[in-house]
Amino acid sequence: MKTPMLVVLAAASGLMAAAPAHAALNVVTTTEDLAAIAREVGGDKIKVESLSRGYQDPHFVEAKPSFVFKLNKADLLIAVGRELEIGWLPPLITQARNAKLQPGAAGYLDASLTAKILDIPTGQITRAMGDVHPQGNPHYWLDPDNGKRIAMAIEKKLAAMDSANAAYYAQREDDFERRLTAADKGWQAQMAPYKGTQVVTYHRSWPNFADHFGLDVMGYVEPRPGIPPSPSHTIDLIKAMKDQGVKIILVEPYFDAKTPNSIARETGARVLVLPPSVGGVPEVADYIKLFDYDVRQIVDAIKSTRVK
Ligand SMILES: [Zn+2]
């Protein structure tokens, strides 16, 4: 059994003192998606707070002084990883002076480690080129199967930190997976008639979503992840969309709609502003509602472009 080792590790990292059995674990996440999944698994045995809001671009979150305070008090930090938060999180972790949360420490969970990651670069990619996805696509939570993988990783972590409630976390994780699987059957049924529909997206936020639900992302408004639209790229994109009859442009709520709107005018496509995260719009209050909302919006948009 590994229990003795866990006890030693927990004692060495100060977890025993910070989280006695009767106190809720204090969990901080970088995004509302991770907070929503942690809430599903942790129930009332944990307190969860997200640093960023779902309507913000998670690559570029404005750090507030309150973030440092929250990180200082946290037992566990759950991050998306794959450098999604590299522009804002590392200095906050340094300033928080909380040894438990340093990357590699017991109170730091990189949720990407057990997820299915797409777009892993094969050639040399450097940040100097502007690409904000140098370690593969960090928007992996937009696949319900990755939602399950994230939930399992959180369950394992919570059980290790708070073994008295391990059965509680396991039961809640099972229940979440069961509800997610049932909901996914409905989403797949809604999307089934539209499999293979070509779409353009602003940023590369949707490869996992497209993979799971059978959409075909044929181009991007950004020339490269993190690089704003350029006239030459936009002209090429308009031509490709006209050639292939692409009628949907997905735009994350935090991007300027000016270029997507002008592309839509040229091509007759429809711009659909779609939240990629929990909290992106008020009715998307949890992880399952995120897909309820996005799938419904996409299906409605595709239908509207096909009505003549
Ligand atoms: Zn991105």
PDB file of C-alpha atoms and ligand atoms in Angstrom:
ATOM      1  CA  MET A   1       0.000   0.000   0.000  1.00  0.00           C
ATOM      2  CA  LYS A   2       1.172   3.523  -0.656  1.00  0.00           C
ATOM      3  CA  THR A   3      -0.558   5.088   2.339  1.00  0.00           C
ATOM      4  CA  PRO A   4       2.597   5.508   4.446  1.00  0.00           C
ATOM      5  CA  MET A   5       4.304   7.358   1.596  1.00  0.00           C
ATOM      6  CA  LEU A   6       1.315   9.658   1.183  1.00  0.00           C
ATOM      7  CA  VAL A   7       1.317  10.427   4.888  1.00  0.00           C
ATOM      8  CA  VAL A   8       5.027  11.230   4.773  1.00  0.00           C
ATOM      9  CA  LEU A   9       4.620  13.459   1.711  1.00  0.00           C
ATOM     10  CA  ALA A  10       1.609  15.219   3.165  1.00  0.00           C
ATOM     11  CA  ALA A  11       3.363  15.860   6.446  1.00  0.00           C
ATOM     12  CA  ALA A  12       6.536  17.031   4.714  1.00  0.00           C
ATOM     13  CA  SER A  13       4.643  19.531   2.571  1.00  0.00           C
ATOM     14  CA  GLY A  14       2.671  20.882   5.497  1.00  0.00           C
ATOM     15  CA  LEU A  15      -0.673  19.676   4.169  1.00  0.00           C
ATOM     16  CA  MET A  16      -1.659  17.982   7.396  1.00  0.00           C
ATOM     17  CA  ALA A  17      -1.424  21.269   9.237  1.00  0.00           C
ATOM     18  CA  ALA A  18      -3.094  23.315   6.503  1.00  0.00           C
ATOM     19  CA  ALA A  19      -6.007  20.983   5.863  1.00  0.00           C
ATOM     20  CA  PRO A  20      -7.282  19.146   8.884  1.00  0.00           C
ATOM     21  CA  ALA A  21     -10.112  16.719   8.163  1.00  0.00           C
ATOM     22  CA  HIS A  22     -12.877  19.086   9.285  1.00  0.00           C
ATOM     23  CA  ALA A  23     -11.860  22.057   7.148  1.00  0.00           C
ATOM     24  CA  ALA A  24     -12.752  22.430   3.482  1.00  0.00           C
ATOM     25  CA  LEU A  25      -9.775  22.337   1.155  1.00  0.00           C
ATOM     26  CA  ASN A  26      -9.112  25.748  -0.326  1.00  0.00           C
ATOM     27  CA  VAL A  27      -8.860  25.292  -4.109  1.00  0.00           C
ATOM     28  CA  VAL A  28      -7.950  28.013  -6.610  1.00  0.00           C
ATOM     29  CA  THR A  29      -8.198  27.419 -10.362  1.00  0.00           C
ATOM     30  CA  THR A  30      -6.960  29.572 -13.215  1.00  0.00           C
ATOM     31  CA  THR A  31     -10.211  29.252 -15.223  1.00  0.00           C
ATOM     32  CA  GLU A  32     -13.916  28.874 -14.530  1.00  0.00           C
ATOM     33  CA  ASP A  33     -13.988  25.585 -16.475  1.00  0.00           C
ATOM     34  CA  LEU A  34     -11.569  23.994 -14.028  1.00  0.00           C
ATOM     35  CA  ALA A  35     -13.460  25.531 -11.093  1.00  0.00           C
ATOM     36  CA  ALA A  36     -16.725  24.063 -12.416  1.00  0.00           C
ATOM     37  CA  ILE A  37     -15.231  20.565 -12.719  1.00  0.00           C
ATOM     38  CA  ALA A  38     -13.531  20.835  -9.314  1.00  0.00           C
ATOM     39  CA  ARG A  39     -16.907  21.821  -7.819  1.00  0.00           C
ATOM     40  CA  GLU A  40     -18.511  18.721  -9.359  1.00  0.00           C
ATOM     41  CA  VAL A  41     -15.898  16.472  -7.750  1.00  0.00           C
ATOM     42  CA  GLY A  42     -15.243  18.312  -4.493  1.00  0.00           C
ATOM     43  CA  GLY A  43     -18.809  19.220  -3.522  1.00  0.00           C
ATOM     44  CA  ASP A  44     -19.028  20.817  -0.110  1.00  0.00           C
ATOM     45  CA  LYS A  45     -15.684  19.402   0.997  1.00  0.00           C
ATOM     46  CA  ILE A  46     -13.796  22.069  -0.919  1.00  0.00           C
ATOM     47  CA  LYS A  47     -13.974  25.813  -1.486  1.00  0.00           C
ATOM     48  CA  VAL A  48     -13.274  26.730  -5.123  1.00  0.00           C
ATOM     49  CA  GLU A  49     -12.458  30.026  -6.722  1.00  0.00           C
ATOM     50  CA  SER A  50     -11.342  30.831 -10.261  1.00  0.00           C
ATOM     51  CA  LEU A  51      -8.840  33.618 -10.866  1.00  0.00           C
ATOM     52  CA  SER A  52     -10.038  34.446 -14.399  1.00  0.00           C
ATOM     53  CA  ARG A  53     -13.585  34.937 -15.634  1.00  0.00           C
ATOM     54  CA  GLY A  54     -15.042  32.908 -18.475  1.00  0.00           C
ATOM     55  CA  TYR A  55     -15.568  35.986 -20.658  1.00  0.00           C
ATOM     56  CA  GLN A  56     -11.847  36.855 -20.545  1.00  0.00           C
ATOM     57  CA  ASP A  57      -9.164  35.672 -22.959  1.00  0.00           C
ATOM     58  CA  PRO A  58      -7.411  33.073 -20.773  1.00  0.00           C
ATOM     59  CA  HIS A  59      -4.076  33.772 -22.479  1.00  0.00           C
ATOM     60  CA  PHE A  60      -4.101  37.384 -21.338  1.00  0.00           C
ATOM     61  CA  VAL A  61      -5.705  37.816 -17.940  1.00  0.00           C
ATOM     62  CA  GLU A  62      -5.080  41.039 -16.082  1.00  0.00           C
ATOM     63  CA  ALA A  63      -3.569  40.035 -12.754  1.00  0.00           C
ATOM     64  CA  LYS A  64      -5.157  41.685  -9.735  1.00  0.00           C
ATOM     65  CA  PRO A  65      -3.535  42.071  -6.302  1.00  0.00           C
ATOM     66  CA  SER A  66      -6.368  39.946  -4.862  1.00  0.00           C
ATOM     67  CA  PHE A  67      -5.064  36.989  -6.898  1.00  0.00           C
ATOM     68  CA  VAL A  68      -1.873  36.955  -4.844  1.00  0.00           C
ATOM     69  CA  PHE A  69      -3.872  36.872  -1.615  1.00  0.00           C
ATOM     70  CA  LYS A  70      -6.034  33.997  -2.895  1.00  0.00           C
ATOM     71  CA  LEU A  71      -2.994  32.001  -3.961  1.00  0.00           C
ATOM     72  CA  ASN A  72      -1.315  32.648  -0.634  1.00  0.00           C
ATOM     73  CA  LYS A  73      -4.264  31.051   1.193  1.00  0.00           C
ATOM     74  CA  ALA A  74      -4.794  28.133  -1.214  1.00  0.00           C
ATOM     75  CA  ASP A  75      -4.125  24.444  -0.547  1.00  0.00           C
ATOM     76  CA  LEU A  76      -4.367  23.500  -4.208  1.00  0.00           C
ATOM     77  CA  LEU A  77      -3.911  25.377  -7.485  1.00  0.00           C
ATOM     78  CA  ILE A  78      -5.330  23.771 -10.628  1.00  0.00           C
ATOM     79  CA  ALA A  79      -4.010  25.182 -13.910  1.00  0.00           C
ATOM     80  CA  VAL A  80      -4.856  24.494 -17.557  1.00  0.00           C
ATOM     81  CA  GLY A  81      -1.152  24.241 -18.409  1.00  0.00           C
ATOM     82  CA  ARG A  82       0.406  23.959 -21.910  1.00  0.00           C
ATOM     83  CA  GLU A  83       1.532  27.573 -21.355  1.00  0.00           C
ATOM     84  CA  LEU A  84      -2.042  28.921 -21.513  1.00  0.00           C
ATOM     85  CA  GLU A  85      -1.374  30.996 -18.395  1.00  0.00           C
ATOM     86  CA  ILE A  86       2.324  31.716 -18.993  1.00  0.00           C
ATOM     87  CA  GLY A  87       1.645  35.419 -19.565  1.00  0.00           C
ATOM     88  CA  TRP A  88       0.150  36.020 -16.134  1.00  0.00           C
ATOM     89  CA  LEU A  89       0.368  33.118 -13.667  1.00  0.00           C
ATOM     90  CA  PRO A  90       4.106  32.553 -12.943  1.00  0.00           C
ATOM     91  CA  PRO A  91       4.719  35.970 -11.307  1.00  0.00           C
ATOM     92  CA  LEU A  92       1.577  35.517  -9.190  1.00  0.00           C
ATOM     93  CA  ILE A  93       2.826  32.139  -7.932  1.00  0.00           C
ATOM     94  CA  THR A  94       6.153  33.726  -7.040  1.00  0.00           C
ATOM     95  CA  GLN A  95       4.503  36.621  -5.221  1.00  0.00           C
ATOM     96  CA  ALA A  96       2.090  34.351  -3.351  1.00  0.00           C
ATOM     97  CA  ARG A  97       4.984  32.839  -1.344  1.00  0.00           C
ATOM     98  CA  ASN A  98       3.083  29.593  -0.913  1.00  0.00           C
ATOM     99  CA  ALA A  99       5.469  26.635  -1.181  1.00  0.00           C
ATOM    100  CA  LYS A 100       2.578  24.202  -1.689  1.00  0.00           C
ATOM    101  CA  LEU A 101       1.651  25.733  -5.061  1.00  0.00           C
ATOM    102  CA  GLN A 102       4.990  25.876  -6.815  1.00  0.00           C
ATOM    103  CA  PRO A 103       4.953  23.861 -10.062  1.00  0.00           C
ATOM    104  CA  GLY A 104       5.925  20.312  -9.173  1.00  0.00           C
ATOM    105  CA  ALA A 105       4.783  20.663  -5.544  1.00  0.00           C
ATOM    106  CA  ALA A 106       1.890  18.595  -4.147  1.00  0.00           C
ATOM    107  CA  GLY A 107      -0.558  21.525  -4.277  1.00  0.00           C
ATOM    108  CA  TYR A 108      -0.073  22.261  -7.985  1.00  0.00           C
ATOM    109  CA  LEU A 109      -2.151  20.290 -10.484  1.00  0.00           C
ATOM    110  CA  ASP A 110      -1.522  20.740 -14.208  1.00  0.00           C
ATOM    111  CA  ALA A 111      -4.827  19.477 -15.634  1.00  0.00           C
ATOM    112  CA  SER A 112      -3.331  18.960 -19.098  1.00  0.00           C
ATOM    113  CA  LEU A 113      -1.073  16.099 -18.040  1.00  0.00           C
ATOM    114  CA  THR A 114      -3.776  13.438 -18.395  1.00  0.00           C
ATOM    115  CA  ALA A 115      -5.818  15.131 -21.152  1.00  0.00           C
ATOM    116  CA  LYS A 116      -5.844  14.435 -24.874  1.00  0.00           C
ATOM    117  CA  ILE A 117      -3.822  17.277 -26.390  1.00  0.00           C
ATOM    118  CA  LEU A 118      -4.063  18.238 -30.071  1.00  0.00           C
ATOM    119  CA  ASP A 119      -1.880  20.421 -32.329  1.00  0.00           C
ATOM    120  CA  ILE A 120       1.392  19.392 -30.694  1.00  0.00           C
ATOM    121  CA  PRO A 121       3.990  21.169 -32.847  1.00  0.00           C
ATOM    122  CA  THR A 122       6.422  18.992 -34.727  1.00  0.00           C
ATOM    123  CA  GLY A 123       8.724  21.677 -36.088  1.00  0.00           C
ATOM    124  CA  GLN A 124      10.458  24.375 -34.110  1.00  0.00           C
ATOM    125  CA  ILE A 125       7.978  26.846 -32.613  1.00  0.00           C
ATOM    126  CA  THR A 126       9.181  29.809 -30.639  1.00  0.00           C
ATOM    127  CA  ARG A 127       7.283  32.500 -28.817  1.00  0.00           C
ATOM    128  CA  ALA A 128       9.171  35.049 -30.914  1.00  0.00           C
ATOM    129  CA  MET A 129       6.971  33.912 -33.813  1.00  0.00           C
ATOM    130  CA  GLY A 130       3.964  34.949 -31.745  1.00  0.00           C
ATOM    131  CA  ASP A 131       2.506  31.469 -31.484  1.00  0.00           C
ATOM    132  CA  VAL A 132       0.779  31.141 -28.123  1.00  0.00           C
ATOM    133  CA  HIS A 133       0.382  27.344 -28.417  1.00  0.00           C
ATOM    134  CA  PRO A 134       3.994  26.125 -28.305  1.00  0.00           C
ATOM    135  CA  GLN A 135       3.177  22.973 -26.301  1.00  0.00           C
ATOM    136  CA  GLY A 136       0.059  21.857 -28.128  1.00  0.00           C
ATOM    137  CA  ASN A 137      -3.429  23.274 -27.975  1.00  0.00           C
ATOM    138  CA  PRO A 138      -4.346  24.403 -24.454  1.00  0.00           C
ATOM    139  CA  HIS A 139      -8.107  24.687 -25.143  1.00  0.00           C
ATOM    140  CA  TYR A 140      -8.525  20.954 -24.529  1.00  0.00           C
ATOM    141  CA  TRP A 141     -11.355  21.320 -21.970  1.00  0.00           C
ATOM    142  CA  LEU A 142     -13.762  21.818 -24.905  1.00  0.00           C
ATOM    143  CA  ASP A 143     -14.037  18.039 -25.345  1.00  0.00           C
ATOM    144  CA  PRO A 144     -16.342  16.347 -22.802  1.00  0.00           C
ATOM    145  CA  ASP A 145     -14.025  13.318 -22.788  1.00  0.00           C
ATOM    146  CA  ASN A 146     -11.253  15.608 -21.570  1.00  0.00           C
ATOM    147  CA  GLY A 147     -13.717  16.939 -18.991  1.00  0.00           C
ATOM    148  CA  LYS A 148     -13.839  13.398 -17.605  1.00  0.00           C
ATOM    149  CA  ARG A 149     -10.041  13.117 -17.642  1.00  0.00           C
ATOM    150  CA  ILE A 150      -9.757  16.441 -15.792  1.00  0.00           C
ATOM    151  CA  ALA A 151     -12.351  15.291 -13.242  1.00  0.00           C
ATOM    152  CA  MET A 152     -10.434  12.051 -12.659  1.00  0.00           C
ATOM    153  CA  ALA A 153      -7.163  13.937 -12.139  1.00  0.00           C
ATOM    154  CA  ILE A 154      -8.872  16.278  -9.660  1.00  0.00           C
ATOM    155  CA  GLU A 155     -10.437  13.340  -7.827  1.00  0.00           C
ATOM    156  CA  LYS A 156      -7.053  11.655  -7.496  1.00  0.00           C
ATOM    157  CA  LYS A 157      -5.465  14.856  -6.211  1.00  0.00           C
ATOM    158  CA  LEU A 158      -8.236  15.630  -3.705  1.00  0.00           C
ATOM    159  CA  ALA A 159      -8.193  12.054  -2.415  1.00  0.00           C
ATOM    160  CA  ALA A 160      -4.435  12.282  -1.885  1.00  0.00           C
ATOM    161  CA  MET A 161      -4.726  15.575  -0.007  1.00  0.00           C
ATOM    162  CA  ASP A 162      -7.828  14.641   1.988  1.00  0.00           C
ATOM    163  CA  SER A 163      -7.952  10.845   2.241  1.00  0.00           C
ATOM    164  CA  ALA A 164     -10.755  10.929   4.830  1.00  0.00           C
ATOM    165  CA  ASN A 165     -13.111  12.055   2.065  1.00  0.00           C
ATOM    166  CA  ALA A 166     -11.700   9.887  -0.746  1.00  0.00           C
ATOM    167  CA  ALA A 167     -14.917   7.857  -1.084  1.00  0.00           C
ATOM    168  CA  TYR A 168     -16.973  11.056  -1.268  1.00  0.00           C
ATOM    169  CA  TYR A 169     -14.801  12.427  -4.104  1.00  0.00           C
ATOM    170  CA  ALA A 170     -14.915   9.082  -5.939  1.00  0.00           C
ATOM    171  CA  GLN A 171     -18.703   8.925  -5.736  1.00  0.00           C
ATOM    172  CA  ARG A 172     -19.103  12.504  -6.986  1.00  0.00           C
ATOM    173  CA  GLU A 173     -16.632  11.950  -9.817  1.00  0.00           C
ATOM    174  CA  ASP A 174     -18.561   8.837 -10.920  1.00  0.00           C
ATOM    175  CA  ASP A 175     -21.814  10.772 -10.802  1.00  0.00           C
ATOM    176  CA  PHE A 176     -20.343  13.632 -12.878  1.00  0.00           C
ATOM    177  CA  GLU A 177     -19.044  11.198 -15.513  1.00  0.00           C
ATOM    178  CA  ARG A 178     -22.429   9.499 -15.663  1.00  0.00           C
ATOM    179  CA  ARG A 179     -24.287  12.809 -16.187  1.00  0.00           C
ATOM    180  CA  LEU A 180     -21.709  13.989 -18.729  1.00  0.00           C
ATOM    181  CA  THR A 181     -21.976  10.739 -20.715  1.00  0.00           C
ATOM    182  CA  ALA A 182     -25.780  10.994 -20.754  1.00  0.00           C
ATOM    183  CA  ALA A 183     -25.672  14.647 -21.826  1.00  0.00           C
ATOM    184  CA  ASP A 184     -23.122  13.872 -24.533  1.00  0.00           C
ATOM    185  CA  LYS A 185     -25.519  11.392 -26.151  1.00  0.00           C
ATOM    186  CA  GLY A 186     -27.977  14.277 -26.562  1.00  0.00           C
ATOM    187  CA  TRP A 187     -25.311  16.625 -27.959  1.00  0.00           C
ATOM    188  CA  GLN A 188     -24.126  14.009 -30.438  1.00  0.00           C
ATOM    189  CA  ALA A 189     -27.706  13.440 -31.587  1.00  0.00           C
ATOM    190  CA  GLN A 190     -28.202  17.186 -32.137  1.00  0.00           C
ATOM    191  CA  MET A 191     -24.949  17.468 -34.095  1.00  0.00           C
ATOM    192  CA  ALA A 192     -25.323  14.250 -36.092  1.00  0.00           C
ATOM    193  CA  PRO A 193     -27.123  15.795 -39.107  1.00  0.00           C
ATOM    194  CA  TYR A 194     -24.368  18.417 -39.415  1.00  0.00           C
ATOM    195  CA  LYS A 195     -21.226  16.263 -39.169  1.00  0.00           C
ATOM    196  CA  GLY A 196     -18.492  17.557 -41.427  1.00  0.00           C
ATOM    197  CA  THR A 197     -19.846  21.117 -41.553  1.00  0.00           C
ATOM    198  CA  GLN A 198     -16.975  23.461 -42.322  1.00  0.00           C
ATOM    199  CA  VAL A 199     -16.453  26.431 -40.029  1.00  0.00           C
ATOM    200  CA  VAL A 200     -13.893  29.196 -39.575  1.00  0.00           C
ATOM    201  CA  THR A 201     -12.865  30.159 -36.048  1.00  0.00           C
ATOM    202  CA  TYR A 202     -11.151  33.320 -34.853  1.00  0.00           C
ATOM    203  CA  HIS A 203      -8.569  31.693 -32.585  1.00  0.00           C
ATOM    204  CA  ARG A 204      -7.618  28.009 -32.431  1.00  0.00           C
ATOM    205  CA  SER A 205      -9.877  27.479 -29.419  1.00  0.00           C
ATOM    206  CA  TRP A 206     -12.023  24.728 -30.913  1.00  0.00           C
ATOM    207  CA  PRO A 207      -9.960  21.790 -32.244  1.00  0.00           C
ATOM    208  CA  ASN A 208     -10.997  19.441 -29.423  1.00  0.00           C
ATOM    209  CA  PHE A 209     -14.623  20.554 -29.708  1.00  0.00           C
ATOM    210  CA  ALA A 210     -14.575  20.092 -33.497  1.00  0.00           C
ATOM    211  CA  ASP A 211     -12.921  16.692 -33.154  1.00  0.00           C
ATOM    212  CA  HIS A 212     -15.506  15.492 -30.648  1.00  0.00           C
ATOM    213  CA  PHE A 213     -18.583  16.836 -32.415  1.00  0.00           C
ATOM    214  CA  GLY A 214     -17.541  16.313 -36.030  1.00  0.00           C
ATOM    215  CA  LEU A 215     -17.037  19.880 -37.251  1.00  0.00           C
ATOM    216  CA  ASP A 216     -14.354  20.684 -39.814  1.00  0.00           C
ATOM    217  CA  VAL A 217     -12.359  23.823 -38.968  1.00  0.00           C
ATOM    218  CA  MET A 218     -11.089  24.970 -42.382  1.00  0.00           C
ATOM    219  CA  GLY A 219      -9.426  28.246 -41.386  1.00  0.00           C
ATOM    220  CA  TYR A 220      -8.785  30.907 -38.775  1.00  0.00           C
ATOM    221  CA  VAL A 221      -9.253  34.664 -38.641  1.00  0.00           C
ATOM    222  CA  GLU A 222      -5.881  34.865 -36.871  1.00  0.00           C
ATOM    223  CA  PRO A 223      -2.961  34.074 -39.187  1.00  0.00           C
ATOM    224  CA  ARG A 224      -1.321  32.234 -36.254  1.00  0.00           C
ATOM    225  CA  PRO A 225      -2.468  31.694 -32.659  1.00  0.00           C
ATOM    226  CA  GLY A 226      -2.064  35.017 -30.854  1.00  0.00           C
ATOM    227  CA  ILE A 227      -1.341  37.044 -34.016  1.00  0.00           C
ATOM    228  CA  PRO A 228      -4.036  39.621 -34.945  1.00  0.00           C
ATOM    229  CA  PRO A 229      -5.716  39.446 -38.359  1.00  0.00           C
ATOM    230  CA  SER A 230      -3.660  40.783 -41.276  1.00  0.00           C
ATOM    231  CA  PRO A 231      -5.101  42.097 -44.577  1.00  0.00           C
ATOM    232  CA  SER A 232      -3.306  39.501 -46.730  1.00  0.00           C
ATOM    233  CA  HIS A 233      -4.403  36.573 -44.559  1.00  0.00           C
ATOM    234  CA  THR A 234      -7.974  37.905 -44.496  1.00  0.00           C
ATOM    235  CA  ILE A 235      -8.070  38.127 -48.309  1.00  0.00           C
ATOM    236  CA  ASP A 236      -6.830  34.528 -48.611  1.00  0.00           C
ATOM    237  CA  LEU A 237      -9.376  33.368 -46.041  1.00  0.00           C
ATOM    238  CA  ILE A 238     -12.269  35.109 -47.830  1.00  0.00           C
ATOM    239  CA  LYS A 239     -11.277  33.435 -51.096  1.00  0.00           C
ATOM    240  CA  ALA A 240     -11.034  29.989 -49.479  1.00  0.00           C
ATOM    241  CA  MET A 241     -14.387  30.437 -47.721  1.00  0.00           C
ATOM    242  CA  LYS A 242     -16.080  31.480 -50.985  1.00  0.00           C
ATOM    243  CA  ASP A 243     -14.513  28.546 -52.850  1.00  0.00           C
ATOM    244  CA  GLN A 244     -15.674  26.049 -50.242  1.00  0.00           C
ATOM    245  CA  GLY A 245     -18.988  27.675 -49.325  1.00  0.00           C
ATOM    246  CA  VAL A 246     -18.164  28.130 -45.632  1.00  0.00           C
ATOM    247  CA  LYS A 247     -21.003  29.903 -43.852  1.00  0.00           C
ATOM    248  CA  ILE A 248     -20.076  29.989 -40.151  1.00  0.00           C
ATOM    249  CA  ILE A 249     -17.420  32.063 -38.351  1.00  0.00           C
ATOM    250  CA  LEU A 250     -17.052  31.231 -34.636  1.00  0.00           C
ATOM    251  CA  VAL A 251     -15.761  34.169 -32.586  1.00  0.00           C
ATOM    252  CA  GLU A 252     -14.777  34.017 -28.934  1.00  0.00           C
ATOM    253  CA  PRO A 253     -16.512  36.829 -26.975  1.00  0.00           C
ATOM    254  CA  TYR A 254     -13.244  38.636 -26.128  1.00  0.00           C
ATOM    255  CA  PHE A 255     -12.107  39.265 -29.713  1.00  0.00           C
ATOM    256  CA  ASP A 256     -12.849  42.326 -31.829  1.00  0.00           C
ATOM    257  CA  ALA A 257     -15.655  41.388 -34.232  1.00  0.00           C
ATOM    258  CA  LYS A 258     -14.588  43.953 -36.866  1.00  0.00           C
ATOM    259  CA  THR A 259     -12.607  41.571 -39.101  1.00  0.00           C
ATOM    260  CA  PRO A 260     -15.045  38.638 -38.704  1.00  0.00           C
ATOM    261  CA  ASN A 261     -17.903  40.988 -39.606  1.00  0.00           C
ATOM    262  CA  SER A 262     -16.156  42.222 -42.735  1.00  0.00           C
ATOM    263  CA  ILE A 263     -15.358  38.609 -43.737  1.00  0.00           C
ATOM    264  CA  ALA A 264     -19.026  37.771 -43.187  1.00  0.00           C
ATOM    265  CA  ARG A 265     -20.112  40.650 -45.429  1.00  0.00           C
ATOM    266  CA  GLU A 266     -17.797  39.446 -48.214  1.00  0.00           C
ATOM    267  CA  THR A 267     -18.736  35.770 -47.988  1.00  0.00           C
ATOM    268  CA  GLY A 268     -22.342  35.788 -46.803  1.00  0.00           C
ATOM    269  CA  ALA A 269     -21.251  33.808 -43.757  1.00  0.00           C
ATOM    270  CA  ARG A 270     -22.739  34.250 -40.321  1.00  0.00           C
ATOM    271  CA  VAL A 271     -20.684  35.382 -37.304  1.00  0.00           C
ATOM    272  CA  LEU A 272     -21.520  33.349 -34.214  1.00  0.00           C
ATOM    273  CA  VAL A 273     -20.106  34.688 -30.942  1.00  0.00           C
ATOM    274  CA  LEU A 274     -19.630  31.571 -28.856  1.00  0.00           C
ATOM    275  CA  PRO A 275     -18.276  31.255 -25.310  1.00  0.00           C
ATOM    276  CA  PRO A 276     -15.448  28.726 -24.994  1.00  0.00           C
ATOM    277  CA  SER A 277     -15.695  28.731 -21.199  1.00  0.00           C
ATOM    278  CA  VAL A 278     -18.042  28.397 -18.263  1.00  0.00           C
ATOM    279  CA  GLY A 279     -19.088  31.930 -17.292  1.00  0.00           C
ATOM    280  CA  GLY A 280     -18.627  33.207 -20.859  1.00  0.00           C
ATOM    281  CA  VAL A 281     -22.316  34.137 -20.794  1.00  0.00           C
ATOM    282  CA  PRO A 282     -24.492  34.159 -17.655  1.00  0.00           C
ATOM    283  CA  GLU A 283     -26.549  31.048 -18.503  1.00  0.00           C
ATOM    284  CA  VAL A 284     -23.429  28.912 -18.895  1.00  0.00           C
ATOM    285  CA  ALA A 285     -23.120  28.291 -15.176  1.00  0.00           C
ATOM    286  CA  ASP A 286     -21.445  24.874 -15.205  1.00  0.00           C
ATOM    287  CA  TYR A 287     -19.458  22.515 -17.411  1.00  0.00           C
ATOM    288  CA  ILE A 288     -22.438  20.581 -18.821  1.00  0.00           C
ATOM    289  CA  LYS A 289     -24.318  23.824 -19.541  1.00  0.00           C
ATOM    290  CA  LEU A 290     -21.314  25.010 -21.570  1.00  0.00           C
ATOM    291  CA  PHE A 291     -21.915  22.261 -24.141  1.00  0.00           C
ATOM    292  CA  ASP A 292     -25.719  22.560 -23.847  1.00  0.00           C
ATOM    293  CA  TYR A 293     -25.366  26.185 -24.880  1.00  0.00           C
ATOM    294  CA  ASP A 294     -22.616  25.902 -27.513  1.00  0.00           C
ATOM    295  CA  VAL A 295     -24.129  22.888 -29.272  1.00  0.00           C
ATOM    296  CA  ARG A 296     -27.546  24.543 -29.425  1.00  0.00           C
ATOM    297  CA  GLN A 297     -26.054  27.785 -30.764  1.00  0.00           C
ATOM    298  CA  ILE A 298     -24.036  25.994 -33.444  1.00  0.00           C
ATOM    299  CA  VAL A 299     -26.940  23.836 -34.577  1.00  0.00           C
ATOM    300  CA  ASP A 300     -29.208  26.893 -34.797  1.00  0.00           C
ATOM    301  CA  ALA A 301     -26.567  28.820 -36.744  1.00  0.00           C
ATOM    302  CA  ILE A 302     -25.974  25.986 -39.224  1.00  0.00           C
ATOM    303  CA  LYS A 303     -29.729  25.587 -39.740  1.00  0.00           C
ATOM    304  CA  SER A 304     -30.154  29.329 -40.336  1.00  0.00           C
ATOM    305  CA  THR A 305     -27.451  29.328 -43.038  1.00  0.00           C
ATOM    306  CA  ARG A 306     -29.148  26.440 -44.841  1.00  0.00           C
ATOM    307  CA  VAL A 307     -32.648  27.927 -44.972  1.00  0.00           C
ATOM    308  CA  LYS A 308     -33.188  29.484 -48.361  1.00  0.00           C
TER     309      LYS A 308
HETATM  310 ZN    ZN B   1      -5.153  29.711 -27.441  1.00  0.00          ZN
END
